[in-house]
Coordinates of C-alpha atoms in Angstrom, one line a residue:
X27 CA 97.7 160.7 65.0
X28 CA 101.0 158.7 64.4
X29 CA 101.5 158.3 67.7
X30 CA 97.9 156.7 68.2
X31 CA 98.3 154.5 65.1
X32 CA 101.6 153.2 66.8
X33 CA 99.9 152.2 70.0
X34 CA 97.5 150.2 67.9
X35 CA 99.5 148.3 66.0
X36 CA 101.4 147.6 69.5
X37 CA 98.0 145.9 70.8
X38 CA 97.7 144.1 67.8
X39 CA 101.3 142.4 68.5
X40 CA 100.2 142.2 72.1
X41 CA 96.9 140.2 71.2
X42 CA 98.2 137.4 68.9
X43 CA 99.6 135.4 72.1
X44 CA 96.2 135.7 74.0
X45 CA 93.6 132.7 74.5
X46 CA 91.1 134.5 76.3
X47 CA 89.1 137.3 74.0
X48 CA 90.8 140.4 73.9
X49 CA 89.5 143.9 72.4
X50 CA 90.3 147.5 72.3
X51 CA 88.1 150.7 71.4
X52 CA 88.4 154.8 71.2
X53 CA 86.5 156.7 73.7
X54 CA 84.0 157.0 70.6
X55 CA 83.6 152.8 70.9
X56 CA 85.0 152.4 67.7
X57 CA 87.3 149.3 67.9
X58 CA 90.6 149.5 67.2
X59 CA 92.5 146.3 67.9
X60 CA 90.9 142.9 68.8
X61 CA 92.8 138.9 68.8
X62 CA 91.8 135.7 67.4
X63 CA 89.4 134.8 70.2
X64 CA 87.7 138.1 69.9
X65 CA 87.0 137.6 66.4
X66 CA 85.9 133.8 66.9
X67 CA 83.2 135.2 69.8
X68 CA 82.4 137.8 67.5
X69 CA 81.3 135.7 64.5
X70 CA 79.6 133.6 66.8
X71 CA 77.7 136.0 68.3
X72 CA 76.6 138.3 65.2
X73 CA 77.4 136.1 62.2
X74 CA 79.7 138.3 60.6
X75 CA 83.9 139.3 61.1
X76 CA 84.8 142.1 62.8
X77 CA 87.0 144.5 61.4
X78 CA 88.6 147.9 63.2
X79 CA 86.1 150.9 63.2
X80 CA 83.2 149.1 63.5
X81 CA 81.1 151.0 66.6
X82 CA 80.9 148.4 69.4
X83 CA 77.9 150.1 71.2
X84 CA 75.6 148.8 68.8
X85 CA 76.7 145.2 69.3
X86 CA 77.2 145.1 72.8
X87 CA 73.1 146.2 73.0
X88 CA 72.5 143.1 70.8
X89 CA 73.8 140.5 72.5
X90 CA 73.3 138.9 76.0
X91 CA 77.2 138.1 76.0
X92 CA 78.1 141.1 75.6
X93 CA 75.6 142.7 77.5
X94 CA 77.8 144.2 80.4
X95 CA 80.4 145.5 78.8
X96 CA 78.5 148.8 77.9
X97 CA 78.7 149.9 81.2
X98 CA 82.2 148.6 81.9
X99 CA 83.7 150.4 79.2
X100 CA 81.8 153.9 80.2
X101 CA 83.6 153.6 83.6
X102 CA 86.8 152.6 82.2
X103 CA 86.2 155.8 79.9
X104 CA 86.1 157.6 83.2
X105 CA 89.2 156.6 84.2
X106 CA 87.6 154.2 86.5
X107 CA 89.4 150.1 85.8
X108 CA 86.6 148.1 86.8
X109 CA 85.3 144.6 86.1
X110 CA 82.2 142.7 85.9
X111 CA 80.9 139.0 85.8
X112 CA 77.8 137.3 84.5
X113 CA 76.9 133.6 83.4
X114 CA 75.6 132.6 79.6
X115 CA 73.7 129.9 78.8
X116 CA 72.0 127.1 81.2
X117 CA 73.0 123.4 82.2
X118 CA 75.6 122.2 80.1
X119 CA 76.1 124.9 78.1
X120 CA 76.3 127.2 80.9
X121 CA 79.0 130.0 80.9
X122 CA 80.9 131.7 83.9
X123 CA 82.3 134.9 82.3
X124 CA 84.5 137.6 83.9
X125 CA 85.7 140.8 82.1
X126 CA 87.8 143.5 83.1
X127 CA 87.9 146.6 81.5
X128 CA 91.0 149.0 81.7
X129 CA 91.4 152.5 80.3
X130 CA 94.6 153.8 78.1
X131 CA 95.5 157.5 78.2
X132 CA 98.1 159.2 75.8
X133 CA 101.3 160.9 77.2
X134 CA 99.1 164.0 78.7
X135 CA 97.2 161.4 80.5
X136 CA 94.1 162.0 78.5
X137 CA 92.0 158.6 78.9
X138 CA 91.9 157.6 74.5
X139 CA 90.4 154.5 75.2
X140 CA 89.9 151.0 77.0
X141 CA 91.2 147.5 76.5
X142 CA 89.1 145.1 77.1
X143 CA 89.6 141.2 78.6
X144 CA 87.0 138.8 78.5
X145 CA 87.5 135.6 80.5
X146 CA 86.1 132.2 80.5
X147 CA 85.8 130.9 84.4
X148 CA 83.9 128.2 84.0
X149 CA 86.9 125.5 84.4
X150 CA 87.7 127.6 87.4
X151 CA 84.3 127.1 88.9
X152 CA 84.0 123.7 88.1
X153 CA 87.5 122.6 89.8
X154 CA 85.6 124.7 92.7
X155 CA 82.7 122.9 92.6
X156 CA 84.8 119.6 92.6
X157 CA 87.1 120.3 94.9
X158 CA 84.2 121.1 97.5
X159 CA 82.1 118.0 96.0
X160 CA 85.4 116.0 97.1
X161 CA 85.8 117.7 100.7
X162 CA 81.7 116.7 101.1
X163 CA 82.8 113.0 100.1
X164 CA 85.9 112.6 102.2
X165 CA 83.7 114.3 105.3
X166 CA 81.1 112.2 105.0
X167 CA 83.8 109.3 104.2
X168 CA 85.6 109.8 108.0
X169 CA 82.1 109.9 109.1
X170 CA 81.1 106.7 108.4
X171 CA 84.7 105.5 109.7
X172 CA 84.2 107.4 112.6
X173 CA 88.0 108.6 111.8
X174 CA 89.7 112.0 111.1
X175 CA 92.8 114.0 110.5
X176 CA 94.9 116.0 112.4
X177 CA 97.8 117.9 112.6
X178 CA 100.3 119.7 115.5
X179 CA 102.3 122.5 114.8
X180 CA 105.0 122.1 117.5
X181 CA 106.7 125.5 117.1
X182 CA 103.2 127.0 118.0
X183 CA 102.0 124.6 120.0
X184 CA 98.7 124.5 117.7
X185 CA 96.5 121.2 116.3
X186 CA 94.2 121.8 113.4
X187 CA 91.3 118.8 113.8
X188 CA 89.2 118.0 111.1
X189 CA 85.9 118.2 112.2
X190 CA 85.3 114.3 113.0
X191 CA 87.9 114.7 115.5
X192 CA 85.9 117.8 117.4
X193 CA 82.8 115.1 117.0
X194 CA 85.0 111.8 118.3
X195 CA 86.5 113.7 121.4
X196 CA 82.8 115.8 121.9
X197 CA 83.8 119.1 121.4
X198 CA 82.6 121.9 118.8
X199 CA 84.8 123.8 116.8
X200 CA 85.5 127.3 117.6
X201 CA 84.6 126.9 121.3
X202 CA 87.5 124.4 122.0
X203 CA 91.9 125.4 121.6
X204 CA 93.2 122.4 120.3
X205 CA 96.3 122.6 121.5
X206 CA 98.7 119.8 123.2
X207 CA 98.2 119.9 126.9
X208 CA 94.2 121.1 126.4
X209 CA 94.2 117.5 124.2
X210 CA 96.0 115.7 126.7
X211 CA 93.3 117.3 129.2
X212 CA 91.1 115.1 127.5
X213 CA 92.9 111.9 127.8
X214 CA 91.8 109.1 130.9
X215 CA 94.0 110.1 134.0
X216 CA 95.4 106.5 134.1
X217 CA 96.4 106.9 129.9
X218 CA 98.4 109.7 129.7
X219 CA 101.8 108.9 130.9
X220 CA 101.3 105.6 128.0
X221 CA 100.3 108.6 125.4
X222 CA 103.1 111.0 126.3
X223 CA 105.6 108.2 126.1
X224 CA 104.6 107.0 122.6
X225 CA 104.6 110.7 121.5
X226 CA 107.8 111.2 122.6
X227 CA 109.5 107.5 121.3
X228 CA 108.0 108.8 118.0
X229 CA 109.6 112.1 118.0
X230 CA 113.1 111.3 119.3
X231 CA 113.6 108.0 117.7
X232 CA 111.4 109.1 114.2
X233 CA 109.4 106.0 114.7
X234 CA 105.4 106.1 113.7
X235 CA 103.3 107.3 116.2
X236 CA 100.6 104.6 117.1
X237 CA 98.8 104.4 120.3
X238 CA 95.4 103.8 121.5
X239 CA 94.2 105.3 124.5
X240 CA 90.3 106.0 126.3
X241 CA 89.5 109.6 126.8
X242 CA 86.1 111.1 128.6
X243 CA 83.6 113.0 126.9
X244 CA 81.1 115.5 128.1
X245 CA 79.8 113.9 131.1
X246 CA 82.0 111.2 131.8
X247 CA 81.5 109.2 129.0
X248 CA 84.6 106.7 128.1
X249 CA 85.4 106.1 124.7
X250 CA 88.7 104.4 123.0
X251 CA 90.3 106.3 120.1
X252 CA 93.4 104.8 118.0
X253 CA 96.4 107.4 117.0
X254 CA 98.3 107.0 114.1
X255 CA 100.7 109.8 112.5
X256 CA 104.1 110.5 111.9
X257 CA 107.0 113.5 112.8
X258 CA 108.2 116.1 111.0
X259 CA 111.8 117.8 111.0
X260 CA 113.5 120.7 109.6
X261 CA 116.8 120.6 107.9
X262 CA 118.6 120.3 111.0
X263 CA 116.5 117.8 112.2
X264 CA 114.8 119.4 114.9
X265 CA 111.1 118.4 114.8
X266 CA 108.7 120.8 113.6
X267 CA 105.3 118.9 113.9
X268 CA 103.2 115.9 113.6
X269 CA 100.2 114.5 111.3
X270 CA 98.3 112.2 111.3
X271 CA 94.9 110.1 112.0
X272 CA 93.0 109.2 115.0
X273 CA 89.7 106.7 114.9
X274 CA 87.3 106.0 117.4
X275 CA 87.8 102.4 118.2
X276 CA 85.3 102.2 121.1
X277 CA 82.9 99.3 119.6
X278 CA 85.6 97.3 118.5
X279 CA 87.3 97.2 121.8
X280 CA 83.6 96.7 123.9
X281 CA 83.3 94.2 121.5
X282 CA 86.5 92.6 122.0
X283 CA 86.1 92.8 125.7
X284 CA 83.1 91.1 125.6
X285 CA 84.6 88.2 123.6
X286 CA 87.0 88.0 125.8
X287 CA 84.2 87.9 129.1
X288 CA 82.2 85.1 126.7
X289 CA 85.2 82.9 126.6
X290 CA 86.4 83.4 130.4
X291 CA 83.1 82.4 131.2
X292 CA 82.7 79.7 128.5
X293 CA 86.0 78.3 129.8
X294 CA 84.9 78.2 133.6
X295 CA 81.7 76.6 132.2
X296 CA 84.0 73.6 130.7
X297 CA 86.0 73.4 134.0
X298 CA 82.6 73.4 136.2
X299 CA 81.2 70.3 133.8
X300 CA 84.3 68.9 133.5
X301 CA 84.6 69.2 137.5
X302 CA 80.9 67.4 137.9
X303 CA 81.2 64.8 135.3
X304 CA 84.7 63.5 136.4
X305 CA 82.9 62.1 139.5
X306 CA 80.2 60.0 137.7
X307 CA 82.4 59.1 134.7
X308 CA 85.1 57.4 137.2
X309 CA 82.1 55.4 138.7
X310 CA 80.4 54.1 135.2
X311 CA 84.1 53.3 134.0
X312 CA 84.8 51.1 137.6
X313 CA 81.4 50.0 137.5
X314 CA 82.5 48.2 134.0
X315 CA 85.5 46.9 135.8
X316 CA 83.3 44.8 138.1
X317 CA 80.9 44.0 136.1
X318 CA 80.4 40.1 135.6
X319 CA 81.2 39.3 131.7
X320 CA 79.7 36.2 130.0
X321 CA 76.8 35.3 132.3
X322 CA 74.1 37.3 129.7
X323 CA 75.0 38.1 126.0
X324 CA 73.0 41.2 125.7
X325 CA 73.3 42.7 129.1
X326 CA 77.1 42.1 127.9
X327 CA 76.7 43.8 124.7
X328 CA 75.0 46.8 126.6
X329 CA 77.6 47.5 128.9
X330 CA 80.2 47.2 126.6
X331 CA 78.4 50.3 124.7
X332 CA 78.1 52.0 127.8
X333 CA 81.8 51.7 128.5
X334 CA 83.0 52.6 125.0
X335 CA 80.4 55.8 125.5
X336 CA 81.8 56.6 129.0
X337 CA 85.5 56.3 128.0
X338 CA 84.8 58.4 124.7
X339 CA 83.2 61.2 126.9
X340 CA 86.1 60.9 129.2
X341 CA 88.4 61.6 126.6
X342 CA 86.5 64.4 125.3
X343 CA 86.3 66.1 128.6
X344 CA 90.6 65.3 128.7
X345 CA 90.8 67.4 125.6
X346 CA 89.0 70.2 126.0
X347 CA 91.1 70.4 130.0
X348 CA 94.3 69.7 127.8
X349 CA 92.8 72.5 125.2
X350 CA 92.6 75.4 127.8
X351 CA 95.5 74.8 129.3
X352 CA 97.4 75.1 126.7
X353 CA 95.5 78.2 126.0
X354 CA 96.8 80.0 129.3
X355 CA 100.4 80.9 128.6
X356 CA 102.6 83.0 130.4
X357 CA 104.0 86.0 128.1
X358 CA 106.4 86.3 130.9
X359 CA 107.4 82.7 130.5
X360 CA 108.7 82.9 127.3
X361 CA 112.6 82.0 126.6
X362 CA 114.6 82.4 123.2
X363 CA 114.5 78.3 122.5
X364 CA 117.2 76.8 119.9
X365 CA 115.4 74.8 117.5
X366 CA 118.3 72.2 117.8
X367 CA 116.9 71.4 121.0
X368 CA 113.9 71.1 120.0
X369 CA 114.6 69.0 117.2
X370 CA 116.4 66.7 119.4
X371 CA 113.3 66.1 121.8
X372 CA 111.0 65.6 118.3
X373 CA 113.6 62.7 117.0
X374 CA 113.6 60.8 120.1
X375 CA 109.6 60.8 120.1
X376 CA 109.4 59.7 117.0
X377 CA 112.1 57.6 116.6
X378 CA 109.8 54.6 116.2
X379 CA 107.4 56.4 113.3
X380 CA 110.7 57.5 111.2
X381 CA 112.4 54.4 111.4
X382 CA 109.5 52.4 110.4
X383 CA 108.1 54.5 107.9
X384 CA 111.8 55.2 106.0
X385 CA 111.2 59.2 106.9
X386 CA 114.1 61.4 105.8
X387 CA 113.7 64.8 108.3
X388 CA 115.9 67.6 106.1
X389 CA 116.3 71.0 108.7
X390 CA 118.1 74.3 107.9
X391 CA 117.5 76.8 110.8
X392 CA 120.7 79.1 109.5
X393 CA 118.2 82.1 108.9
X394 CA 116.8 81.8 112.5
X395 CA 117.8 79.3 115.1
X396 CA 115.8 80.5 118.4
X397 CA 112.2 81.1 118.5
X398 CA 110.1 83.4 121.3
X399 CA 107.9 80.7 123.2
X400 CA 107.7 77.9 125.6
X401 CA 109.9 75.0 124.5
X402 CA 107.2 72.5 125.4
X403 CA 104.8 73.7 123.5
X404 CA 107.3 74.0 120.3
X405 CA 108.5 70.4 120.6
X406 CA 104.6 69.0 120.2
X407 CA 104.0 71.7 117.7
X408 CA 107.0 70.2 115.6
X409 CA 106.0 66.6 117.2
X410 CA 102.6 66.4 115.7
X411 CA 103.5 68.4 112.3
X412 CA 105.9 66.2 111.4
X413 CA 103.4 63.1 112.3
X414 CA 101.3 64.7 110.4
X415 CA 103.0 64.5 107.5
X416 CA 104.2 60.9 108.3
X417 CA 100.3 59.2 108.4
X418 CA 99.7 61.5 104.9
X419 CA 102.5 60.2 103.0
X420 CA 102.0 58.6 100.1
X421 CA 101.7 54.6 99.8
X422 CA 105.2 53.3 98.2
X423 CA 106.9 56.5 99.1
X424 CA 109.4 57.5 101.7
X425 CA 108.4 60.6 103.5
X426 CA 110.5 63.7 102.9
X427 CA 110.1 66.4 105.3
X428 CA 111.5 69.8 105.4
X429 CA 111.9 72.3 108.2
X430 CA 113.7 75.4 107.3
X431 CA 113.3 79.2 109.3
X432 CA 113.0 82.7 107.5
X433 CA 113.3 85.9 108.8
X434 CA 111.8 89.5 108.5
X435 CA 111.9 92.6 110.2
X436 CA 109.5 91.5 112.6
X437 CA 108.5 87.8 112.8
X438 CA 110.5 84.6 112.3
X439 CA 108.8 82.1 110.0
X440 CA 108.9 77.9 110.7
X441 CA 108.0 76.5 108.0
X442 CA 107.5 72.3 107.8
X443 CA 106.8 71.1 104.3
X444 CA 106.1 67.4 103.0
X445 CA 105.8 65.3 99.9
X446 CA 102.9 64.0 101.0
X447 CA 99.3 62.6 99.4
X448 CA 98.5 66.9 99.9
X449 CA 94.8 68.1 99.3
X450 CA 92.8 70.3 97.3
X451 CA 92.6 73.2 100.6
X452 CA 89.6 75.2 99.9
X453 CA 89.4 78.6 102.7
X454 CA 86.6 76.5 104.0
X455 CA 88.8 73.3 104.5
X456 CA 91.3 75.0 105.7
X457 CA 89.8 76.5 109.0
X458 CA 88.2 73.1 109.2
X459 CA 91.1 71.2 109.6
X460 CA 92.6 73.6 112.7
X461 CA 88.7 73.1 114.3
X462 CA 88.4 70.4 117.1
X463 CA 88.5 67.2 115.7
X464 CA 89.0 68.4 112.8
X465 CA 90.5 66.2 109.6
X466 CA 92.9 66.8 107.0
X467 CA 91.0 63.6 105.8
X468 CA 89.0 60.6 105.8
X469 CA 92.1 58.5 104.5
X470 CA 94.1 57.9 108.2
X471 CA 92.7 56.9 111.6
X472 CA 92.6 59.5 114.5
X473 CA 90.7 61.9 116.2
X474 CA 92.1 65.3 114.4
X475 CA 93.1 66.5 117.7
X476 CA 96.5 67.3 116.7
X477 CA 95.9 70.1 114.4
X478 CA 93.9 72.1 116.7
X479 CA 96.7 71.6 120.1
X480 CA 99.0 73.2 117.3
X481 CA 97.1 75.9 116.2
X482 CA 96.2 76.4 120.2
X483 CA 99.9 76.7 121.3
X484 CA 100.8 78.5 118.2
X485 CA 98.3 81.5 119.0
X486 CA 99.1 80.6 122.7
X487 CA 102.6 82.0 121.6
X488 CA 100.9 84.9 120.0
X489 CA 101.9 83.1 116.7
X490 CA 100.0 82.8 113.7
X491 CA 99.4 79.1 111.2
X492 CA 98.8 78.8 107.7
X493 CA 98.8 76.0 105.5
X494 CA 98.9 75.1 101.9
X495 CA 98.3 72.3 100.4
X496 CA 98.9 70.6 96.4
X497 CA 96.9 67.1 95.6
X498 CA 99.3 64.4 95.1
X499 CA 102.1 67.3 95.8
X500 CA 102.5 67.8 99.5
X501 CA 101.6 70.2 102.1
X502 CA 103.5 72.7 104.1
X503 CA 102.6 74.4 107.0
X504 CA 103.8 78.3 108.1
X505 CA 104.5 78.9 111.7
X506 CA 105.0 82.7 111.9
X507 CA 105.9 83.9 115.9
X508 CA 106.7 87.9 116.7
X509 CA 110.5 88.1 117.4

């Protein structure tokens, strides 16, 4: 009997620390020892404190809480650990419990009782339930982007695909080994000697993987898909695998190939007018030579519109040849060119405009003094910038202009800036003013040709422009080419 009382105090000591209800009984159900939680589910349950003695059959009959724990304790009697679940309660008072009922024998192994622990699951389902609500969401997420995960253990030559990339490359999980010859299997013939080089750049240099490539699904279907992912390495730095993302890209490059079919033909439709106009232009414009001036006052006045027309249309027709020219660069024409030079070339154009207009031209190319492009096309992008910001200086003012370089990681920056009358540059405006006879403003004469040549050679260069602008401030435009 000592010996018994012993072992209960000890699982009174045990049960102080415990969150989850804990309870233990004789064979006879009697309780014996119980914890805090116990007693708080207890008075909940049957209104009243529990105290040791009390027969726990009775109560477990009562209520619905309790209500498996009858049986769970008869089989722990018989030696048998066993545990049950069951849920309490609806919506949002809804209860996931577990229990888990263990016999305790004396020291001839005579089963004296059974501890019982009651456990609330609830926040264990619910993280379950979220965690699969969030799966649902990012599925149906790389559905709609028509993108997915991946990864590639190298060491057993195994991918895992989400299940957007078995739908992107058309095949169904289970029935296809992803593994790295069977995905590059998949890849178009003329592609994979492009795909096997970037994987191997980004593995032996540890550089990001990124690669686009077609591949052909089912029948013969060709579709474009986009690679992006990254190596792995062990502490010795042998690689160990990749992850990353791959997206199917097909409607953006049919798209872009269609733009670029729209504008081939739209350019040969401006070379085939241009081609047929030239003919009867040159004859109005001659025709205006020979023409008889001051016999008739009118028919004067009439073929004085009709030359101003013809030699209007004739300088249209000049721009738009000038315009895709300029568009046809050479990437294999491209030099490193010194901006010195260029300079040079700008200050005797404009030697006339800076003189006269009291222009001071400030440069500081220590951060980058070459640029990637054609050197013609830099001097009239510099030419006409720095006009620019001669013709929109303000009245009273000598023009200040500043061209200074900067330098990143990947592109060199040109910047030009000015002290000039500036604008109040809304996004609107400021595509406006790069469009074809486009204008800064209405304050100046000309034809707002320059603006658009520049922006032409600068993309021709595979360059980028952006402007900002101040009222009464100045402007300063952003030239920023790849290096």
């Amino acid at each position: 009997m000592k010996e018994k009382q012993v072992r209960i105090n000890n699982d009174k000591e045990a049960l102080k620390a415990k969150n989850d209800a804990i309870w233990a009984m004789d064979k006879n159900f009697l309780l014996t020892a119980f914890n805090k939680a116990f007693k708080e589910r207890f008075k909940k349950e049957f209104q009243e404190d529990p105290h040791v003695g009390i027969n726990l059959r009775a109560y477990y009959k009562k209520s619905i809480f309790f209500r498996t724990c009858e049986k769970g304790c008869e089989r722990a009697l018989d030696r048998y650990a066993t545990s049950a679940r069951q849920s309490v309660g609806v919506n949002e008072d809804a209860e996931v419990i577990e229990f888990f009922f263990q016999p305790y024998m004396d020291t001839s192994g005579e089963v004296t009782g059974c501890c019982i622990w009651q456990k609330c699951l609830s926040h264990e389902v619910e993280n379950i339930l979220r965690l699969k609500e969030s799966e649902r969401k990012y599925k149906e997420t790389q559905a709609i982007g028509n993108v997915g995960h991946w990864s590639w253990d190298m060491i057993k030559d195994e991918i895992t695909w989400s299940d957007q990339i078995f739908s992107i490359h058309g095949q169904v999980p289970g029935k296809f080994e992803a593994t790295y010859a069977a995905l590059v299997e998949l890849i178009h013939p003329e592609d994979r000697e492009a795909f096997n080089e970037d994987v191997h750049r980004c593995i032996n240099e540890k550089l990001p993987h990124d690669s686009t490539n077609r591949i052909i699904v089912g029948d013969g279907e060709i579709r474009y898909v986009q690679h992006k992912g990254r190596a792995f390495y062990d502490a010795n730095g042998n690689p160990t695998g990749m992850a990353g993302i791959t997206r199917d890209v097909t409607k953006d490059i049919l798209a872009n190939q269609q733009i670029v079919q729209q504008n081939n033909e739209l350019q040969n439709f401006i070379r085939i007018i241009s081609h047929n106009l030239r003919g009867p232009i040159s004859n109005l414009l001659m025709l205006s030579k020979i023409y008889d001036w001051g016999k008739d006052e009118m028919n004067d006045d009439i073929v004085r519109k009709i030359e101003q027309t013809t030699e209007a249309l004739d300088q249209t027709i000049k721009d738009l040849s000038l315009s895709l020219s300029l568009k046809n660069a050479e990437k294999e024409q491209f030099r490193d060119i010194a901006l010195t030079d260029v300079m040079k070339d700008v200050d005797g154009l404009l030697a006339e405009e800076i003189i006269e207009s009291k222009a001071m031209i400030h440069t500081d190319f220590s951060k980058a003094g070459t640029v990637l492009g054609l050197k013609g096309y830099l001097v009239n992008i510099v030419y006409n910038l720095i006009l620019n910001a001669i013709h929109y200086g303000k009245e009273g003012v000598s023009p200040v202009i500043e061209i200074n370089t900067k330098e990143t990681d990947d592109t060199i920056t040109l910047q030009v800036s000015d002290n000039g009358i500036g604008m109040e540059l809304t996004p609107e405006r400021e595509r406006k003013i790069f469009d074809l006879y486009g204008r800064l403003s209405g304050v100046t004469e000309g034809k707002g040709l320059g603006l658009y040549l520049v922006k032409t050679q600068v993309e021709a260069m595979e360059g980028k422009i952006e402007v900002r602008s101040q009222k009464d401030v100045g402007t300063t435009f952003a030239i920023h080419f790849k290096k």
